[in-house]
Tab-separated table of C-alpha atoms in Angstrom:
chain	number	residue	atom	x	y	z
A	1	MET	CA	-41.733	-18.966	88.356
A	2	LEU	CA	-45.218	-17.775	89.357
A	3	GLN	CA	-43.804	-16.183	92.499
A	4	GLU	CA	-41.378	-14.135	90.389
A	5	GLY	CA	-44.171	-13.211	87.986
A	6	SER	CA	-46.323	-12.120	90.894
A	7	GLN	CA	-43.543	-9.899	92.226
A	8	VAL	CA	-42.971	-8.307	88.794
A	9	ALA	CA	-46.709	-7.688	88.395
A	10	GLN	CA	-46.936	-6.136	91.866
A	11	GLU	CA	-43.995	-3.815	91.147
A	12	ALA	CA	-45.406	-2.813	87.748
A	13	ARG	CA	-48.837	-2.097	89.243
A	14	ALA	CA	-47.314	-0.045	92.071
A	15	ARG	CA	-45.185	1.951	89.640
A	16	LEU	CA	-48.144	2.592	87.352
A	17	ALA	CA	-50.153	3.832	90.332
A	18	SER	CA	-47.417	6.089	91.701
A	19	GLU	CA	-46.105	7.519	88.413
A	20	VAL	CA	-49.269	7.815	86.352
A	21	GLY	CA	-52.075	7.478	88.875
A	22	PHE	CA	-53.674	4.473	87.167
A	23	ARG	CA	-54.858	1.326	88.872
A	24	CYS	CA	-54.902	-2.015	87.099
A	25	SER	CA	-55.429	-5.684	87.684
A	26	ALA	CA	-53.024	-8.467	86.736
A	27	GLY	CA	-53.190	-12.190	86.147
A	28	ILE	CA	-50.272	-14.505	86.783
A	29	ALA	CA	-50.515	-18.065	85.492
A	30	ALA	CA	-48.627	-20.772	83.629
A	31	ASN	CA	-49.621	-19.438	80.184
A	32	ARG	CA	-50.939	-16.373	78.374
A	33	ALA	CA	-54.563	-17.486	78.119
A	34	LEU	CA	-54.878	-18.270	81.817
A	35	ALA	CA	-53.130	-15.038	82.813
A	36	LYS	CA	-55.554	-13.078	80.628
A	37	LEU	CA	-58.555	-14.818	82.174
A	38	CYS	CA	-57.206	-14.227	85.704
A	39	SER	CA	-56.484	-10.557	85.135
A	40	GLY	CA	-60.190	-9.810	84.945
A	41	LEU	CA	-61.136	-11.532	88.191
A	42	HIS	CA	-60.326	-8.807	90.699
A	43	LYS	CA	-60.652	-5.530	88.858
A	44	PRO	CA	-59.823	-2.743	89.111
A	45	ASP	CA	-56.862	-2.970	91.479
A	46	ALA	CA	-55.693	-6.456	92.444
A	47	GLN	CA	-53.871	-9.415	91.029
A	48	THR	CA	-54.649	-13.100	90.846
A	49	VAL	CA	-52.209	-16.013	90.788
A	50	LEU	CA	-53.547	-19.260	89.309
A	51	LEU	CA	-51.658	-22.422	90.205
A	52	PRO	CA	-51.229	-25.008	87.422
A	53	SER	CA	-52.848	-27.692	89.587
A	54	VAL	CA	-56.221	-25.901	89.496
A	55	ALA	CA	-56.075	-24.486	85.957
A	56	ALA	CA	-58.359	-27.083	84.348
A	57	ASP	CA	-60.938	-26.734	87.138
A	58	PHE	CA	-60.799	-22.936	86.840
A	59	VAL	CA	-61.502	-23.032	83.090
A	60	ALA	CA	-64.202	-25.749	83.151
A	61	PRO	CA	-67.255	-23.630	84.112
A	62	LEU	CA	-66.344	-20.679	81.906
A	63	PRO	CA	-68.536	-19.898	78.900
A	64	VAL	CA	-66.641	-20.676	75.697
A	65	ARG	CA	-66.934	-17.009	74.692
A	66	ALA	CA	-64.660	-16.149	77.650
A	67	LEU	CA	-61.811	-18.166	76.129
A	68	PRO	CA	-59.265	-15.971	74.311
A	69	GLY	CA	-59.781	-16.141	70.558
A	70	VAL	CA	-63.394	-17.327	70.729
A	71	GLY	CA	-65.574	-14.715	69.096
A	72	PHE	CA	-69.212	-14.591	68.105
A	73	LYS	CA	-68.924	-16.847	65.026
A	74	ILE	CA	-66.983	-19.596	66.785
A	75	GLN	CA	-69.361	-19.371	69.732
A	76	GLN	CA	-72.311	-19.857	67.355
A	77	VAL	CA	-70.760	-22.968	65.797
A	78	LEU	CA	-69.990	-24.360	69.247
A	79	GLN	CA	-73.535	-23.589	70.361
A	80	ASP	CA	-74.838	-25.545	67.358
A	81	MET	CA	-72.649	-28.431	68.583
A	82	GLY	CA	-74.302	-28.222	72.022
A	83	VAL	CA	-71.317	-26.551	73.669
A	84	ALA	CA	-71.716	-23.594	76.030
A	85	THR	CA	-68.856	-24.111	78.515
A	86	ALA	CA	-65.228	-25.177	78.429
A	87	ALA	CA	-66.179	-28.390	80.256
A	88	GLN	CA	-68.667	-29.261	77.507
A	89	LEU	CA	-66.031	-28.556	74.863
A	90	ARG	CA	-63.793	-31.202	76.475
A	91	ARG	CA	-66.154	-33.910	75.195
A	92	PHE	CA	-64.566	-33.510	71.771
A	93	THR	CA	-61.201	-34.928	70.782
A	94	ARG	CA	-58.512	-32.819	69.189
A	95	ALA	CA	-59.191	-34.669	65.914
A	96	GLN	CA	-62.924	-33.900	66.060
A	97	LEU	CA	-62.295	-30.206	66.705
A	98	GLY	CA	-59.636	-30.156	63.985
A	99	SER	CA	-62.096	-31.678	61.537
A	100	ARG	CA	-64.708	-29.054	62.377
A	101	PHE	CA	-62.488	-25.935	62.699
A	102	GLY	CA	-59.220	-26.836	60.990
A	103	SER	CA	-56.171	-28.224	62.746
A	104	ARG	CA	-54.832	-24.903	64.043
A	105	LEU	CA	-58.072	-23.530	65.520
A	106	GLY	CA	-59.279	-26.969	66.586
A	107	GLY	CA	-56.021	-27.588	68.429
A	108	MET	CA	-56.226	-24.186	70.074
A	109	LEU	CA	-59.794	-24.851	71.283
A	110	TRP	CA	-58.831	-28.321	72.522
A	111	GLY	CA	-56.032	-26.819	74.612
A	112	LEU	CA	-57.869	-23.744	75.896
A	113	CYS	CA	-60.770	-25.730	77.334
A	114	ARG	CA	-58.179	-27.682	79.331
A	115	GLY	CA	-56.246	-24.607	80.475
A	116	LEU	CA	-53.433	-25.177	77.974
A	117	ASP	CA	-51.971	-22.489	75.717
A	118	PRO	CA	-48.620	-23.051	73.989
A	119	SER	CA	-48.475	-19.565	72.448
A	120	PRO	CA	-45.284	-17.806	73.505
A	121	VAL	CA	-45.069	-14.457	75.224
A	122	THR	CA	-43.197	-12.249	72.782
A	123	PRO	CA	-42.152	-8.601	72.919
A	124	GLN	CA	-44.686	-6.477	71.079
A	125	GLY	CA	-42.428	-3.659	69.928
A	126	PRO	CA	-43.512	-0.045	69.874
A	127	PRO	CA	-47.226	0.750	70.020
A	128	LYS	CA	-48.981	1.185	66.686
A	129	SER	CA	-50.913	4.217	67.839
A	130	VAL	CA	-50.818	7.020	70.368
A	131	THR	CA	-54.158	8.231	71.664
A	132	THR	CA	-55.541	10.927	73.860
A	133	GLU	CA	-59.230	10.620	74.593
A	134	ASP	CA	-61.988	12.298	76.506
A	135	SER	CA	-65.707	11.767	76.351
A	136	PHE	CA	-66.404	15.523	76.705
A	137	LYS	CA	-69.437	14.682	78.841
A	138	ALA	CA	-69.089	18.016	80.616
A	139	CYS	CA	-69.089	19.929	77.329
A	140	SER	CA	-72.354	21.545	76.430
A	141	SER	CA	-71.007	24.143	74.009
A	142	LEU	CA	-68.351	24.647	71.363
A	143	GLN	CA	-66.437	26.912	73.753
A	144	ALA	CA	-66.321	24.169	76.398
A	145	ALA	CA	-65.063	21.683	73.790
A	146	GLU	CA	-62.343	24.125	72.697
A	147	ALA	CA	-61.251	24.545	76.327
A	148	MET	CA	-61.062	20.760	76.717
A	149	LEU	CA	-58.998	20.454	73.526
A	150	GLN	CA	-56.555	23.010	74.912
A	151	VAL	CA	-55.874	20.502	77.686
A	152	LEU	CA	-55.785	17.376	75.512
A	153	VAL	CA	-53.644	18.642	72.631
A	154	PRO	CA	-50.545	19.532	74.704
A	155	ASP	CA	-50.732	16.084	76.313
A	156	LEU	CA	-50.864	14.456	72.884
A	157	VAL	CA	-47.947	16.577	71.635
A	158	CYS	CA	-45.829	15.541	74.647
A	159	ARG	CA	-46.609	11.893	74.013
A	160	LEU	CA	-45.761	12.235	70.322
A	161	CYS	CA	-42.418	13.818	71.253
A	162	GLU	CA	-41.695	10.904	73.590
A	163	GLU	CA	-42.651	8.493	70.811
A	164	TYR	CA	-40.205	10.192	68.461
A	165	GLU	CA	-37.402	10.135	71.038
A	166	GLU	CA	-37.934	6.444	71.811
A	167	HIS	CA	-38.777	5.039	68.367
A	168	GLN	CA	-37.928	7.795	65.842
A	169	ARG	CA	-41.480	7.752	64.497
A	170	LEU	CA	-43.736	10.600	63.446
A	171	PRO	CA	-47.508	10.362	63.060
A	172	ARG	CA	-48.948	9.790	59.601
A	173	SER	CA	-52.556	10.571	60.413
A	174	LEU	CA	-54.838	12.114	62.981
A	175	THR	CA	-58.249	10.670	63.771
A	176	LEU	CA	-61.053	12.470	65.574
A	177	LYS	CA	-64.068	10.491	66.724
A	178	PRO	CA	-66.863	12.924	67.490
A	179	ALA	CA	-69.722	11.564	69.568
A	180	ILE	CA	-72.475	13.353	67.719
A	181	PRO	CA	-75.879	11.641	67.697
A	182	GLY	CA	-76.396	10.006	64.318
A	183	TYR	CA	-72.737	10.437	63.303
A	184	LYS	CA	-70.892	7.125	62.972
A	185	ARG	CA	-67.624	7.655	61.066
A	186	PRO	CA	-64.359	9.005	62.520
A	187	LEU	CA	-62.718	12.011	60.885
A	188	HIS	CA	-59.268	11.257	59.409
A	189	SER	CA	-56.554	13.698	58.445
A	190	ARG	CA	-53.255	12.887	56.733
């Protein structure tokens, strides 16, 4: 199974590089969480296969914040419990973690620190947004920004046309995020 996954990942990465010019990394493992963790190991242009026999050892030294689904708040609670790594989290039973975090989250944490993740891989459907971005670092004037927009807008229009052809969807809003010092909010248009 992992060999087939590795072949699919290699073909997808090669196609992405040849058709779009992007490089990416990939993780191939027995479950989603491990694959996600592996995908970041050899960036920007390689893939990693993690065998099930070494999954628990691979996860053990990781900081709990590296585990998928563990954010700042959960990390803080775990830190208060004396837990900084997945190996330290293994000291707690599923029941203890369920009591502290609730059965769903506690069970998830119990599994993740052991390299286990029962969550299924499911098709995601069409993307929720279409973006075209540029940092405009080379723009030092309004004229330069207008010239850059003349490049970005046709690209966005082409992608919106493709989106309509594939999913029969039209945009409902447009968001601009200017990087102006002191300006924090994006501009929305409907």
